[in-house]
Amino acid sequence: MKLSAKAVAIVLLFVGLVLVNYLASTLPVRVDATADSIYSLSPGTKAVLGKIEEPITIELFYSKDATGIPITYKNYAARVQEMLRQYVRASKGKLTLSIVNPRPDTPDEERATAVGLTPQVSQQGGDQFFFGLVVTQADQQKTVPAFTPAREPFLEYDLSKLIYSVQQLDKPKLGLLTSLPLQGSSPQDMQMMMMMRQQPRPSQYVIEEWKESFEIVPIEATANELPANLDVLAVIHPQNVSPKLQYAIDQFLLAGKPVILAVDPASQYFKRQGGQQAMFGGPQPNVSSDLPALLNAWGIQYDPQKIVGDLENATEVRTGQATTARYPVWLTLRKTNFSARSPLTAQLNSAMFIESGFLAPKAGSSLTFTPLVETSARSGDVAAMALQFAQPEDVAKQITASGKKTIAALVQGKFTTAFPAGVPKDEPAATKKDAKTDAAQPAGLKESKTASTLFVIADTDWLFDDYSVRKFNLFGQTAAQPFNDNLAFGANVVEFLGGSQDLISIRGKGTSIRPFDVVREMEIEAQKKYQEQLTALDARLQEVQTKLSELQGRRTEGNRLVATPEMTKAIEEFQKQSAEMRGQRREIRRALREDIDALENRLLTLNLAAPIVLIGLVGVWFYRSRRR
Amino acid sequence: MRQIAPVFKREFLGYFRSPVAYVFLSGFLFISVALAFSRYGGFFRSGTASMETYFIFFPWLFLFLVPAVGMRLWSEEKRSGTVELLFTLPVTTLEAVLGKFLAGWAFLALAVLLSFPMVLTVAYLGDPDWGVIATTYLGAILMAGGYLGVCAVMSALTKNQVISFVLSLGACAFLVFLGFSSFTDTLEAWFPVGVADALSNFSFITHFDAFTKGIIDPKDVVFFLSLMGFSLFLNVVALER
């Protein structure tokens, strides 16, 4: 072949190569080999698509000609397009997809802005680009203002939710049972307040968020049953809830409907009320809430007397005119404290919880307990009573770190009833005769028929504006700006639980965790082995430290040195003991990880050595066979 | 095409006749495990029964391993003059190219598969997703073929193994870097965005990524196979100069 002919052949083949690759990229097939079929449309999405009655239009806006779009976004755009094509194929003609390239200064760009898409710019610079989506059905329209690759695991959920919500004409019903004034003043209260020349209380912002997608139905604690046709039930700071209503809550969950339960060992709202009432000599209100029968039956451990303290995530509070202190029972939690695997918390960056309690799964419970919000490993508990008179500076001293604590969790599975005997009776001392008549009543559910979902959190203060938004006056109107993600978290919770059952099945997708079971077992074993020693040591250390601070405090009384030689000796002795015990504690903590570290080293050595030994053996065999 | 098998056998066994192959294999597996367990890989710390932290370094390790394997494919034959001897035998250039390429690819596949103790480790520690592990291995072997195709062309262009290694390293690095935004930003400055996108679509990393997630996409399989086909054609052209 001549050189020119070769050159032509090379060029032609290169063009062929590009063409073949282009054609391959348009093929609508791909094999999803993951065990949970993470990248294929789930049955939940197919169900949502199957229920579409009126045609829906999806417009994907992507400025593919813009410069500076990061590669991750380009790949993600291809992934979104591929996913949307799967939707169109599965919708059997109900979905129409159009891909729009909104070039600058064109009607397409104007439309992108008009429907509420957010233009993005790469951090490295380059053109402004649109990468968002609009879903339209009749006069209903919903958007994803801007796609980001960080949300890739929830792409299917986000798309299906949009398609589902655009068809919803009636808002689902959210039952709200609470002893807190989250809903603001009722019309009756308002009248009374006006008469007493008091300002009526507005609703908290979280309620406004919930009203966006739900119709809120208030429920009194004294009611005996729940209103009909509720889609979600929120029980927030339950106090004096009648047994019959508790039974109704139990049956609601067992019927497969989602429940949000927020309890609190110390509600700041009631604490403040207590302060005001004390000024007028009134009785102290109960600041804590609990539903022991329900929590117990639902496999959750919670102690309304204990508050979690986190030395790492303490909030800075003002203690005097110019002094501040880190207050470890007011928690400012960050991204690392939220579950990255749940769509509920994956996007949260910070949240605030005030004198929160903590939760744990009960031993032997068959339900799935997924922690969503956890404190750092440097957390411990404090008795709620102890906080009443303690100064912020002193609270930290009461905390002995004992590992991460769960503040919020998702409990899923088949729940068993808290009322195995059926509807509770009004009279506590029921006679045998009553029991007989009850037996004739229709029996309630003893166990969930299908899997139920419960969101449980051990704090209620996070729902108040005081800990989530900064309010300011703007041209005579009160405006608010969130200073953390408490509001977003509140909205996520109801959205997560209140959407369609089909959507819940999609939400769980792609979040299957494949942990090192062996390591987890070892951790539990080590914990069992050393926990007792550690607790005893921590108690002794606490004792010694208290004595030490007592002695040191006495020594500098009135700015005069009043220490006797005996006292100085005792202080030195305690200091020595304290140092020794700290050393011992370090040792125990190290021992907790010892077996796991040893396993890691063993596996590393094995993996390094095994292939080399194998290759060596092959070499020896090869040389021998050659010699023969 | 009947002569491919003898060429393949001669070449494949040839790797094991020199101690260098053993050093390559051991070195590659040692470094890959060490990286996975290191602070950067965080295999054990991740606590997740997956091979992701192990395979994440493969495009970078191949950048050195494959040119080391591919540099001798033709350079050595050319330097020692055995290439003329080879073509006096009843073997066509295409058969020789294919035989040698397949032998190199098999050697690289062996290197990849010898990492099986890591799979056993993951299976011992937890319950891995076997589908994802299988597609990742498939992707790694296909990617090794893509790298080797490029290296074979470079090796056919020169008599000197060191020059072949350096050229291969450069060409493969280019194909890796095409997958990075800072690199494509420069391309966008020179070409229209569509052309820059088409070019950046030739990156090894972009096409390997889907395999590590458990997806077999025809576009990724076609990319590696077509790259191999194209480079083998160039290889034949380079030898028939």
Coordinates of C-alpha atoms in Angstrom, one line a residue, chain A residues 5-208:
Chain A
A5 CA -3.4 5.3 0.6
K6 CA -2.4 4.3 4.2
A7 CA -3.0 7.8 5.4
V8 CA -6.5 7.9 3.8
A9 CA -7.2 4.5 5.4
I10 CA -6.1 5.7 8.8
V11 CA -8.3 8.8 8.6
L12 CA -11.3 6.8 7.4
L13 CA -10.9 4.2 10.1
F14 CA -10.6 7.0 12.7
V15 CA -13.9 8.5 11.4
G16 CA -15.4 5.1 11.6
L17 CA -14.1 4.7 15.2
V18 CA -15.8 8.0 16.2
L19 CA -19.0 7.1 14.4
V20 CA -19.2 3.6 15.9
N21 CA -18.7 5.1 19.4
Y22 CA -21.3 7.7 18.7
L23 CA -23.8 5.1 17.6
A24 CA -23.1 2.9 20.6
S25 CA -23.7 5.8 22.9
T26 CA -27.3 6.2 21.5
L27 CA -28.2 2.5 22.0
P28 CA -31.0 2.3 24.6
V29 CA -29.7 -0.9 26.3
R30 CA -27.5 -1.5 29.2
V31 CA -27.0 -4.3 31.6
D32 CA -27.5 -3.5 35.3
A33 CA -25.6 -6.2 37.2
T34 CA -26.1 -4.8 40.7
A35 CA -27.8 -7.0 43.1
D36 CA -30.6 -4.5 43.8
S37 CA -30.9 -3.3 40.2
I38 CA -30.0 0.2 41.4
Y39 CA -29.7 1.6 37.9
S40 CA -32.9 0.2 36.4
L41 CA -36.4 1.5 36.9
S42 CA -37.8 0.1 40.1
P43 CA -41.3 -1.4 40.4
G44 CA -42.3 1.7 42.3
T45 CA -41.5 4.0 39.4
K46 CA -43.3 1.7 37.0
A47 CA -46.3 1.8 39.3
V48 CA -46.2 5.6 39.3
L49 CA -45.9 5.6 35.5
G50 CA -48.7 3.1 35.2
K51 CA -51.1 5.4 37.1
I52 CA -50.7 8.4 34.8
E53 CA -54.0 9.4 33.4
E54 CA -53.4 12.6 31.4
P55 CA -50.3 13.0 29.2
I56 CA -47.2 14.6 30.9
T57 CA -44.5 16.6 29.2
I58 CA -40.9 16.6 30.4
E59 CA -38.5 19.2 29.2
L60 CA -34.9 18.8 30.0
F61 CA -32.9 22.0 29.7
Y62 CA -29.2 21.4 29.2
S63 CA -26.8 24.0 27.8
K64 CA -24.6 21.4 26.1
D65 CA -22.7 24.1 24.1
A66 CA -21.6 26.1 27.1
T67 CA -17.9 26.1 27.9
G68 CA -16.5 25.1 31.3
I69 CA -19.1 22.5 32.3
P70 CA -17.3 20.1 34.5
I71 CA -16.9 16.5 33.2
T72 CA -18.9 15.1 36.1
Y73 CA -21.8 17.3 35.0
K74 CA -21.5 16.2 31.4
N75 CA -21.5 12.5 32.4
Y76 CA -24.4 13.2 34.7
A77 CA -26.3 14.9 31.9
A78 CA -25.9 11.8 29.8
R79 CA -27.1 9.7 32.7
V80 CA -30.2 11.9 33.3
Q81 CA -31.0 11.7 29.6
E82 CA -30.6 8.0 29.6
M83 CA -32.8 7.7 32.7
L84 CA -35.5 9.9 31.2
R85 CA -35.6 7.8 28.0
Q86 CA -36.2 4.8 30.2
Y87 CA -39.1 6.6 31.8
V88 CA -40.6 7.4 28.4
R89 CA -40.3 3.8 27.2
A90 CA -41.9 2.5 30.4
S91 CA -44.7 5.1 30.3
K92 CA -46.3 3.5 27.2
G93 CA -46.9 6.9 25.5
K94 CA -48.0 8.9 28.5
L95 CA -44.7 10.8 28.8
T96 CA -43.2 13.0 26.2
L97 CA -39.6 14.1 26.5
S98 CA -38.0 17.0 24.8
I99 CA -34.4 18.1 25.3
V100 CA -33.8 21.8 25.0
N101 CA -30.5 23.5 24.6
P102 CA -31.1 27.0 25.9
R103 CA -28.4 29.0 24.0
P104 CA -27.7 32.5 25.3
D105 CA -30.2 35.3 24.2
T106 CA -32.7 32.9 22.7
P107 CA -36.4 32.3 23.5
D108 CA -35.3 28.9 25.0
E109 CA -33.1 30.7 27.6
E110 CA -36.0 33.1 28.4
R111 CA -38.3 30.2 29.0
A112 CA -35.7 28.4 31.2
T113 CA -35.6 31.5 33.4
A114 CA -39.4 32.0 33.3
V115 CA -40.1 28.4 34.6
G116 CA -37.7 28.9 37.5
L117 CA -34.6 27.1 36.5
T118 CA -31.4 28.2 38.2
P119 CA -28.4 28.9 35.9
Q120 CA -25.1 27.4 37.2
V121 CA -21.5 28.4 36.7
S122 CA -18.5 26.1 37.2
Q123 CA -16.1 27.1 40.0
Q124 CA -13.3 27.2 37.5
G125 CA -15.3 29.8 35.4
G126 CA -16.7 29.5 31.9
D127 CA -20.2 30.1 30.6
Q128 CA -23.4 30.2 32.6
F129 CA -25.3 27.0 31.9
F130 CA -28.8 25.5 32.6
F131 CA -29.2 21.9 33.7
G132 CA -32.7 21.5 35.0
L133 CA -36.0 20.0 34.2
V134 CA -39.7 21.0 33.9
V135 CA -42.6 18.5 34.2
T136 CA -46.0 19.7 33.0
Q137 CA -49.4 18.2 33.2
A138 CA -52.4 20.4 32.1
D139 CA -51.9 23.6 34.3
Q140 CA -49.7 21.9 36.9
Q141 CA -46.0 22.4 36.6
K142 CA -43.0 21.3 38.7
T143 CA -39.3 21.8 38.3
V144 CA -35.9 20.6 39.2
P145 CA -34.2 24.0 39.2
A146 CA -30.7 22.6 38.9
F147 CA -29.4 19.0 38.8
T148 CA -26.2 18.2 40.7
P149 CA -24.2 14.9 40.5
A150 CA -24.1 14.8 44.3
R151 CA -27.8 13.7 44.2
E152 CA -27.2 10.9 41.7
P153 CA -28.3 8.2 44.1
F154 CA -31.7 9.9 44.4
L155 CA -32.2 10.7 40.7
E156 CA -34.9 8.1 40.2
Y157 CA -36.7 9.2 43.4
D158 CA -36.6 12.9 42.4
L159 CA -37.9 12.3 38.9
S160 CA -40.7 9.9 40.1
K161 CA -41.7 12.3 42.8
L162 CA -42.0 15.1 40.3
I163 CA -44.1 13.0 38.0
Y164 CA -46.3 11.9 40.9
S165 CA -46.7 15.4 42.4
V166 CA -47.6 17.1 39.2
Q167 CA -50.7 14.8 39.0
Q168 CA -51.8 15.6 42.6
L169 CA -54.8 17.9 42.8
D170 CA -55.8 17.3 46.4
K171 CA -53.2 17.6 49.2
P172 CA -52.7 14.6 51.4
K173 CA -53.8 15.0 55.0
L174 CA -51.3 15.3 57.9
G175 CA -52.7 14.7 61.3
L176 CA -50.9 16.8 64.0
L177 CA -51.1 15.8 67.6
T178 CA -49.0 18.1 69.8
S179 CA -48.9 19.9 73.1
L180 CA -46.7 22.6 71.6
P181 CA -48.0 25.8 70.1
L182 CA -46.5 25.0 66.6
Q183 CA -49.6 26.0 64.8
G184 CA -49.7 29.4 66.5
S185 CA -52.8 30.9 68.2
S186 CA -56.1 29.3 67.4
P187 CA -58.9 31.7 66.5
Q188 CA -60.4 31.4 70.0
D189 CA -57.1 32.1 71.6
M190 CA -56.6 35.0 69.3
Q191 CA -59.8 36.6 70.5
M192 CA -58.8 36.2 74.1
M193 CA -55.3 37.5 73.5
M194 CA -56.7 40.6 71.7
M195 CA -59.0 41.2 74.7
M196 CA -55.9 40.9 77.0
R197 CA -54.0 43.2 74.6
Q198 CA -51.5 40.5 73.8
Q199 CA -49.9 39.8 70.5
P200 CA -51.3 36.6 68.8
R201 CA -48.6 34.0 68.2
P202 CA -47.9 33.1 64.5
S203 CA -47.4 29.6 63.3
Q204 CA -43.8 28.3 63.3
Y205 CA -42.2 28.2 59.9
V206 CA -42.0 24.5 59.8
I207 CA -45.8 24.4 59.8
E208 CA -45.8 26.8 56.8

